[in-house]
Coordinates of N, CA and C in Angstrom, one line a residue:
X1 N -28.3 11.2 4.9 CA -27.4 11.4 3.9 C -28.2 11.7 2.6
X2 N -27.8 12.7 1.8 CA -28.7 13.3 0.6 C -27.8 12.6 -0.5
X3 N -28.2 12.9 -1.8 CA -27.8 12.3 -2.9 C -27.7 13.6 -3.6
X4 N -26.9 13.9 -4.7 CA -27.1 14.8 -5.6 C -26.1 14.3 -7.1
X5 N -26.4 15.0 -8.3 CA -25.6 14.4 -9.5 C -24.4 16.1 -9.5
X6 N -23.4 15.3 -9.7 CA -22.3 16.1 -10.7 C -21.8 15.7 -12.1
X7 N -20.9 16.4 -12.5 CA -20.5 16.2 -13.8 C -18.7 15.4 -13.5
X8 N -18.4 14.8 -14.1 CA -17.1 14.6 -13.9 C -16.7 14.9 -15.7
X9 N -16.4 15.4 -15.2 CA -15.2 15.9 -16.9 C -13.9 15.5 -16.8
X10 N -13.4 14.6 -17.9 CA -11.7 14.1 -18.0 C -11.3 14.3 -19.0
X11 N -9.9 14.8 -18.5 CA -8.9 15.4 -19.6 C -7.9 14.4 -19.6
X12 N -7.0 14.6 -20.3 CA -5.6 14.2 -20.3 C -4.4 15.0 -20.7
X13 N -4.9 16.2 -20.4 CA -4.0 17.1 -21.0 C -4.2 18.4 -19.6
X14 N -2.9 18.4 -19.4 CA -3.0 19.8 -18.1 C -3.5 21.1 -18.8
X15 N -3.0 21.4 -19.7 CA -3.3 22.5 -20.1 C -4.4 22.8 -20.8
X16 N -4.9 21.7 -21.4 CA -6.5 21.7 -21.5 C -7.4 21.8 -20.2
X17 N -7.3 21.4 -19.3 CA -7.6 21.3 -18.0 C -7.5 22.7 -17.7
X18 N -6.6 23.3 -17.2 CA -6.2 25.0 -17.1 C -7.4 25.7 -18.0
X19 N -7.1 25.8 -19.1 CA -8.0 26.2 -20.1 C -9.8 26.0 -19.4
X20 N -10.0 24.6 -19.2 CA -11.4 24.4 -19.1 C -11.6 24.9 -17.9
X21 N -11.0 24.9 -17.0 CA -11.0 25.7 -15.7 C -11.5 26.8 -15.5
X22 N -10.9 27.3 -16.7 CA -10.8 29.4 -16.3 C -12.2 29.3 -17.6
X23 N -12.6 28.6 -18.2 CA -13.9 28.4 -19.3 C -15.2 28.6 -18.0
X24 N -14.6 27.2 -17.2 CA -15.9 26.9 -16.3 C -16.0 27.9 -15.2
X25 N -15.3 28.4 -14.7 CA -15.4 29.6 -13.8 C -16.0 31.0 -14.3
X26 N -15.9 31.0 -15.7 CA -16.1 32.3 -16.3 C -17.8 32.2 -17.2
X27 N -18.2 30.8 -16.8 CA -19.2 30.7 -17.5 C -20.3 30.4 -16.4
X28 N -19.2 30.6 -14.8 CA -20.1 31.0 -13.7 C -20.8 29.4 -13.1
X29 N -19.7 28.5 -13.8 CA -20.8 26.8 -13.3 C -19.4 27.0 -11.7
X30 N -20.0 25.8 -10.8 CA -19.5 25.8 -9.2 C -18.4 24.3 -9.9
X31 N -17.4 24.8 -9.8 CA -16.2 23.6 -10.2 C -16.5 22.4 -7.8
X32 N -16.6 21.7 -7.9 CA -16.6 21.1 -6.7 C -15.2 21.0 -6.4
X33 N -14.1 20.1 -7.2 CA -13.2 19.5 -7.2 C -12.6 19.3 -8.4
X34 N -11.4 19.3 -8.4 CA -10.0 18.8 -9.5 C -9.2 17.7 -8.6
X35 N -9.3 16.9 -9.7 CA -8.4 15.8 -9.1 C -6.9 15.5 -10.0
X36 N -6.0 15.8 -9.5 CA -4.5 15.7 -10.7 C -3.5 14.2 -10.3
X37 N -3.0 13.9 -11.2 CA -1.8 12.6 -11.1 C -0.6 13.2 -10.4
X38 N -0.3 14.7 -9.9 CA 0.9 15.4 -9.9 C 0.4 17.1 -10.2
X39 N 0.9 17.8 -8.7 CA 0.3 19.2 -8.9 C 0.7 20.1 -10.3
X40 N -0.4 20.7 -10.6 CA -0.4 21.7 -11.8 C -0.5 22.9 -11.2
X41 N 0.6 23.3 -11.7 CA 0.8 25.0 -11.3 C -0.2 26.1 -11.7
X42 N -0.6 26.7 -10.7 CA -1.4 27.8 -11.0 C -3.0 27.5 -11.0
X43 N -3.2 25.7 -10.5 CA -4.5 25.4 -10.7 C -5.1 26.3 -9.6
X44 N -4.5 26.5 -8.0 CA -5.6 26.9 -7.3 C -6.1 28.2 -7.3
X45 N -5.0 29.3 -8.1 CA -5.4 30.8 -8.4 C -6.5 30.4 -9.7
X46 N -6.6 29.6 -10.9 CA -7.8 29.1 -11.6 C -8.8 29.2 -11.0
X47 N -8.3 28.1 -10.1 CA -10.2 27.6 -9.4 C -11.0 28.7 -8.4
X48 N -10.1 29.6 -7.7 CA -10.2 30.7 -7.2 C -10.2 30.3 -5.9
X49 N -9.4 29.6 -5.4 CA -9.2 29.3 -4.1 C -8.3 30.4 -3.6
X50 N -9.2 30.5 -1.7 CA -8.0 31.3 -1.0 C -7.0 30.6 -0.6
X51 N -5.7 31.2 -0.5 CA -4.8 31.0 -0.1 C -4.4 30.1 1.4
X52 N -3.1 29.5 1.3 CA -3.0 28.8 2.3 C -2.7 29.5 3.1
X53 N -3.0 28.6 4.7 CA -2.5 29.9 5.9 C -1.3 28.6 6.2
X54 N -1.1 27.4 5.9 CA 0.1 26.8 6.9 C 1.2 27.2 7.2
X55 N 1.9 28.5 6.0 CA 3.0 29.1 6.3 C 3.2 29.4 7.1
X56 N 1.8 30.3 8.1 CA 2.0 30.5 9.6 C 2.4 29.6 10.3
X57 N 1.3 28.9 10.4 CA 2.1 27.5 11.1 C 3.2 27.2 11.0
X58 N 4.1 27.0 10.2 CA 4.9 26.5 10.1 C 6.6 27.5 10.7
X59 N 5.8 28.9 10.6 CA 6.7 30.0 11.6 C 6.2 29.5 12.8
X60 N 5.3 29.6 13.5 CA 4.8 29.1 14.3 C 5.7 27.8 15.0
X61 N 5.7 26.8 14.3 CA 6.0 25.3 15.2 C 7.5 25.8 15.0
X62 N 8.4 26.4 14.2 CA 9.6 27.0 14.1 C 9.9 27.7 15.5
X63 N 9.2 28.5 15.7 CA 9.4 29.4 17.2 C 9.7 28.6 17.8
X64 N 8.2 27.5 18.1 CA 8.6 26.6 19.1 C 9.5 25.6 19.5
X65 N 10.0 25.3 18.1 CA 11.4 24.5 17.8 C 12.7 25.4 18.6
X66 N 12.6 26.5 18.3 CA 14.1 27.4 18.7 C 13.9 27.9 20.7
X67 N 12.0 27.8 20.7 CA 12.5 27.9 22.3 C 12.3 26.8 22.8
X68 N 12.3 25.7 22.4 CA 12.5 24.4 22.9 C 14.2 23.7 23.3
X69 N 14.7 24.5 22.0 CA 16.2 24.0 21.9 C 17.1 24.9 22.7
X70 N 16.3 26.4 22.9 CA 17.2 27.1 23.7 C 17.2 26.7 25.1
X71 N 15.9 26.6 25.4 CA 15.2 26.4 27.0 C 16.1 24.5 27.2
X72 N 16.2 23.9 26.4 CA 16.6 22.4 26.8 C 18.3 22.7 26.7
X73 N 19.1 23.8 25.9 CA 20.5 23.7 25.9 C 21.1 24.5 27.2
X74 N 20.2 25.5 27.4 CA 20.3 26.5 28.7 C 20.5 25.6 29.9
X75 N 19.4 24.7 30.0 CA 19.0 24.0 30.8 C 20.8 22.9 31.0
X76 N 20.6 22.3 29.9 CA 21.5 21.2 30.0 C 23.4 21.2 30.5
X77 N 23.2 22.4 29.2 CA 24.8 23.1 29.5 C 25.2 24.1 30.1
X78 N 24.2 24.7 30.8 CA 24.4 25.8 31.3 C 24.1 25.5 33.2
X79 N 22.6 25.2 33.3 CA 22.6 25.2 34.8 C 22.9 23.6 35.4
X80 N 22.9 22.1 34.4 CA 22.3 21.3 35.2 C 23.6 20.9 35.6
X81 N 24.5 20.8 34.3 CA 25.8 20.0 34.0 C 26.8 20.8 33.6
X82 N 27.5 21.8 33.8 CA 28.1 22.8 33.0 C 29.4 22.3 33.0
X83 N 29.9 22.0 31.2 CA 31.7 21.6 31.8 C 32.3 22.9 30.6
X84 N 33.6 22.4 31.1 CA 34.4 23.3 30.1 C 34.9 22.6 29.0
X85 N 34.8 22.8 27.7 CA 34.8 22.1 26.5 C 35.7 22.5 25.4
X86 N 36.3 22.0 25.2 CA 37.5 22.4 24.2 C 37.6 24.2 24.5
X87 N 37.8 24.4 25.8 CA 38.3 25.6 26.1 C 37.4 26.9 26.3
X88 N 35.6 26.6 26.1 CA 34.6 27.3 25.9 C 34.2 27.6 27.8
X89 N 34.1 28.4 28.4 CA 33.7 28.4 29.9 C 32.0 28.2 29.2
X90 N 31.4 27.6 30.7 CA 29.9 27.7 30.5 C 29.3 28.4 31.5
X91 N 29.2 29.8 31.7 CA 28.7 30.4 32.9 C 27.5 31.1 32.0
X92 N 27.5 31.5 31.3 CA 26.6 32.0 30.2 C 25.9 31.4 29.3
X93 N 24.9 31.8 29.1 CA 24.4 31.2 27.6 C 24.7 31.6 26.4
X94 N 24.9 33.1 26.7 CA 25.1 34.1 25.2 C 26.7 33.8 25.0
X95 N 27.3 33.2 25.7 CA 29.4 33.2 26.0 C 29.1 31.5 25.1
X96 N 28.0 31.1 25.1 CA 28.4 29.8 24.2 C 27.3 29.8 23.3
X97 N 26.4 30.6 22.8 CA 25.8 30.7 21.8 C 25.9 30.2 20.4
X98 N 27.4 30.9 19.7 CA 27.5 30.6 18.8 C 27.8 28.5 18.4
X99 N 28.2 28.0 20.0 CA 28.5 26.7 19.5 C 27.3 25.9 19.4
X100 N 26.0 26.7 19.6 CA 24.7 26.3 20.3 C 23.9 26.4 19.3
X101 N 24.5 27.1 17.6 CA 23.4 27.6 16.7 C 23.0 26.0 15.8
X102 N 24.3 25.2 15.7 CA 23.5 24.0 14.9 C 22.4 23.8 15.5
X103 N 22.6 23.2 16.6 CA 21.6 22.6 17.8 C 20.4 23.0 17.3
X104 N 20.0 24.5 17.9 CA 19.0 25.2 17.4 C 18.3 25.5 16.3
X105 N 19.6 25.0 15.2 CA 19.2 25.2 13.8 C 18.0 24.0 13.1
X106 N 18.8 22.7 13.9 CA 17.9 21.1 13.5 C 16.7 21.2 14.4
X107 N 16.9 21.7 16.1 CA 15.5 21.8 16.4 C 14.5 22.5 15.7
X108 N 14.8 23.7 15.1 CA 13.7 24.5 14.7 C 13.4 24.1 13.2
X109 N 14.2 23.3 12.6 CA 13.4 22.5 11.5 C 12.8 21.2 11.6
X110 N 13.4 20.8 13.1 CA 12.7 18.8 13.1 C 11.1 19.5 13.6
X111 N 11.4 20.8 14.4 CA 9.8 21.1 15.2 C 8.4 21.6 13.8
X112 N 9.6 22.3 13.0 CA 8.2 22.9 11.6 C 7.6 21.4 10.9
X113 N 9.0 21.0 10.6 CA 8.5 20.0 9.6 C 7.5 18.9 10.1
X114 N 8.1 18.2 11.8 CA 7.0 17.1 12.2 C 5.5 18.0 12.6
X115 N 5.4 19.2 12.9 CA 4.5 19.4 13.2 C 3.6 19.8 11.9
X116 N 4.0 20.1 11.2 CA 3.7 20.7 9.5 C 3.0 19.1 9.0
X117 N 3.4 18.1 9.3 CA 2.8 17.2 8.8 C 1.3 16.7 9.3
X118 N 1.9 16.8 10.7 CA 0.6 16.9 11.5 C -0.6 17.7 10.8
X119 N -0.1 18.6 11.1 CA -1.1 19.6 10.5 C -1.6 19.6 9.4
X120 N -0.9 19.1 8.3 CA -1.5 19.0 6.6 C -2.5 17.8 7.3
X121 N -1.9 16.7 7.6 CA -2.9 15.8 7.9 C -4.1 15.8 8.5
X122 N -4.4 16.9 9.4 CA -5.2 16.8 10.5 C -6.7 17.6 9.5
X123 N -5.7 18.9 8.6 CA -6.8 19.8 7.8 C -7.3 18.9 6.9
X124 N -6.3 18.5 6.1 CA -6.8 17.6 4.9 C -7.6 16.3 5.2
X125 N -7.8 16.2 6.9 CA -9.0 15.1 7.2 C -8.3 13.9 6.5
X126 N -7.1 13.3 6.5 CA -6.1 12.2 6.0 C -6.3 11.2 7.4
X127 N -6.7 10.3 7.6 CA -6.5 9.7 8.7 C -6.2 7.9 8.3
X128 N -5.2 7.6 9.6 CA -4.8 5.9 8.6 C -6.1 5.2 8.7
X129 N -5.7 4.4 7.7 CA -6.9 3.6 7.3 C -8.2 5.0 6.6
X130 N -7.8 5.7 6.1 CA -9.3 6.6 5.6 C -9.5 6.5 4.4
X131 N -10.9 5.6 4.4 CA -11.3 5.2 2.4 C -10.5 6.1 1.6
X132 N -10.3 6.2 0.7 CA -9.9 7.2 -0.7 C -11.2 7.7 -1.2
X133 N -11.3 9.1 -1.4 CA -12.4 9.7 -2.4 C -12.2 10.1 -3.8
X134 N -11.1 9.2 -4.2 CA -10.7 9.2 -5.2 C -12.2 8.8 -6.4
X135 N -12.2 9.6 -7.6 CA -13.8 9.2 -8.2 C -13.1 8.2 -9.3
X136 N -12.0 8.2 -10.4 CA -11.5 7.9 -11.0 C -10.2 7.4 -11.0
X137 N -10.0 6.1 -10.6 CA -8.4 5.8 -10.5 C -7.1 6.3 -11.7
X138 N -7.9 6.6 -12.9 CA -7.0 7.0 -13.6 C -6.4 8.2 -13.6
X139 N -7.3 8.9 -12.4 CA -6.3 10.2 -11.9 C -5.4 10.2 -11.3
X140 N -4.9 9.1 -10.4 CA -3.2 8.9 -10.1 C -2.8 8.2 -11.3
X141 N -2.9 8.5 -12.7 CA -2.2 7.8 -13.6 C -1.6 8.9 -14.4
X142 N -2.3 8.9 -15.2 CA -2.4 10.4 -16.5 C -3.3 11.0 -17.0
X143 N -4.8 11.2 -16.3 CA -5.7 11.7 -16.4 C -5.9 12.9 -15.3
X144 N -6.7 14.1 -15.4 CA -7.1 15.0 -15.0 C -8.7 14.4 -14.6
X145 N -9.7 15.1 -13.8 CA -10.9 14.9 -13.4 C -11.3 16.5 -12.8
X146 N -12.1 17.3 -13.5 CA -13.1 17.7 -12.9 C -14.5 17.9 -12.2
X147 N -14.9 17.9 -11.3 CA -16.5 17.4 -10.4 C -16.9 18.5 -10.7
X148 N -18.1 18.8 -11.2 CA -18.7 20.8 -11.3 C -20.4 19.9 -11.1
X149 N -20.5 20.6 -9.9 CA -21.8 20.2 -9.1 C -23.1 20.4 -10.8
X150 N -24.6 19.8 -10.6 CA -25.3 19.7 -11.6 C -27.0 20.6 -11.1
X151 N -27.0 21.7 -11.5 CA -28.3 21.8 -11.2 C -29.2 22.3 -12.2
X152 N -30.3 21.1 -12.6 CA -30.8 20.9 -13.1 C -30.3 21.1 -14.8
X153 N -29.2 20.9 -15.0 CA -28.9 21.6 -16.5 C -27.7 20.7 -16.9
X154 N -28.0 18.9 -17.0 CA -27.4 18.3 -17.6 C -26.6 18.2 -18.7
X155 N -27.6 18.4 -20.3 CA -27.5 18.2 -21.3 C -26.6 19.3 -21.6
X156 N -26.8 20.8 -21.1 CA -26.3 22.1 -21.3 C -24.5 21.8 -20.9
X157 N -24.3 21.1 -19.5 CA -22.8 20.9 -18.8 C -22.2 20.2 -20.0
X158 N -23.2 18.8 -20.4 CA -22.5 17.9 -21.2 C -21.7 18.2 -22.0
X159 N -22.7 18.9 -22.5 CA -22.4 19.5 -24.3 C -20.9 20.8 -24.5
X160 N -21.3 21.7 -22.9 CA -20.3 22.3 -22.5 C -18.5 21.8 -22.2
X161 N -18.6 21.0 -21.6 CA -17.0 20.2 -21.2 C -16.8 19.5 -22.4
X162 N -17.8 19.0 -23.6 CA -16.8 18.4 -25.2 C -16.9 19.4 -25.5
X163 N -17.5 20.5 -25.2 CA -16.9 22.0 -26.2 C -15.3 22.6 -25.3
X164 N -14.9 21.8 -24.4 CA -13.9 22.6 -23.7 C -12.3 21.3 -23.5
X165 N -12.6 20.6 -24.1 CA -11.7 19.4 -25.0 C -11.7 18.4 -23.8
X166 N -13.2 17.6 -23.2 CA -12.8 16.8 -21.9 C -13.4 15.3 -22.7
X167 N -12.0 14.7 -22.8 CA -12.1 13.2 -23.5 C -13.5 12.4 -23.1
X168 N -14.0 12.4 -21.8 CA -14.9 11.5 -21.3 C -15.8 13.1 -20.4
X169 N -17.1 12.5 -20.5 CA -17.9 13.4 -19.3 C -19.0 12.5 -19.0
X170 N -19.4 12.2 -17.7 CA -19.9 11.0 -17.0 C -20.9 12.4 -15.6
X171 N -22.3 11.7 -16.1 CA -23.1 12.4 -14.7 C -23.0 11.5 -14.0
X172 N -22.7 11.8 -12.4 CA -22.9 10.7 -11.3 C -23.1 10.8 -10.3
X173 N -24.0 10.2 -9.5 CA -24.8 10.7 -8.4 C -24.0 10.3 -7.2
X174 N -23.4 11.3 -6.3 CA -22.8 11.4 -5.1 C -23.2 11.6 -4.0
X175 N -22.7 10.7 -3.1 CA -23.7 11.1 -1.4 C -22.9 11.9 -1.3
X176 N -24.1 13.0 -0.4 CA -22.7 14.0 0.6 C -22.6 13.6 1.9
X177 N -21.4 13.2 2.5 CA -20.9 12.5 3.2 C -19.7 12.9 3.7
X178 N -19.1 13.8 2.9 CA -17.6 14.4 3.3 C -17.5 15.0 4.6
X179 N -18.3 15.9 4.9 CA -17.8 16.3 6.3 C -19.0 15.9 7.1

């Protein structure tokens, strides 16, 4: 396990934060991390992050939802048990479709959504009981935190984040340990 220093910069103001963001990117320093009380719009086009893919997934676990519900209603009301129901014959699947779309409708959102959790949780390395890497508790309160890695150019960062309105800036030496 290596050691290395970053800068932590704190704001209390989102939009100073925004500002210092698109400052520190353009002045070419490596932002590590932002930490917010409550998402700020437009931070991760700032920081220059790519885009999320879970949307796929989440068409994805949807498919699976709608042939799970088709293949389990097909199954149920059609070949195992088939009755006649307020007047509906069951010899078909497509002859009772339309009574069949709720059905289909809550499988294919109970399948995105439980699986969509899964999945945030699994990428985002969330596991129960998993310490918090939280640096500053007052960032679940009303403070902002920036991490912008330190190579060899202390005094220059320092002096940089009170030129970019960051109430507190703290060097501090972090294991790397994350992944």
């Amino acid at each position: 396990m290596s050691s290395n220093k970053v800068i932590h910069a704190i704001y209390n103001d989102d939009d100073v934060l925004m500002d210092a963001v698109h400052k520190t990117r353009a002045a070419h320093h490596h932002i590590e991390e932002v930490f917010t009380p409550f998402p700020v719009h437009g931070l991760d086009k700032a920081m220059g992050l790519a885009p999320t893919r879970l949307a796929i997934c989440a068409f994805i676990y949807g498919c699976i939802g709608l042939s799970v519900a088709t293949t389990m209603l097909n199954y149920i009301m059609i070949q195992d048990w088939p009755q006649d129901i307020g007047g509906k014959p069951s010899f078909a699947f497509y002859q009772n479709m339309p009574a069949f779309v709720p059905v289909m409708f809550e499988m294919t959102v109970f399948h995105a959504a439980h699986l969509m959790v899964i999945t945030f949780y699994m990428r985002s390395r969330l596991w129960p009981f998993k310490k918090a890497e939280n640096p500053d508790v007052r960032t679940t309160d009303d403070h902002f935190l920036m991490e912008v890695s330190v190579n060899n150019n202390e005094d220059e960062l320092v002096k940089f984040f009170k030129s970019t309105g960051a109430v507190e800036v703290k060097v501090v030496e972090v294991e790397n340990d994350k992944h």
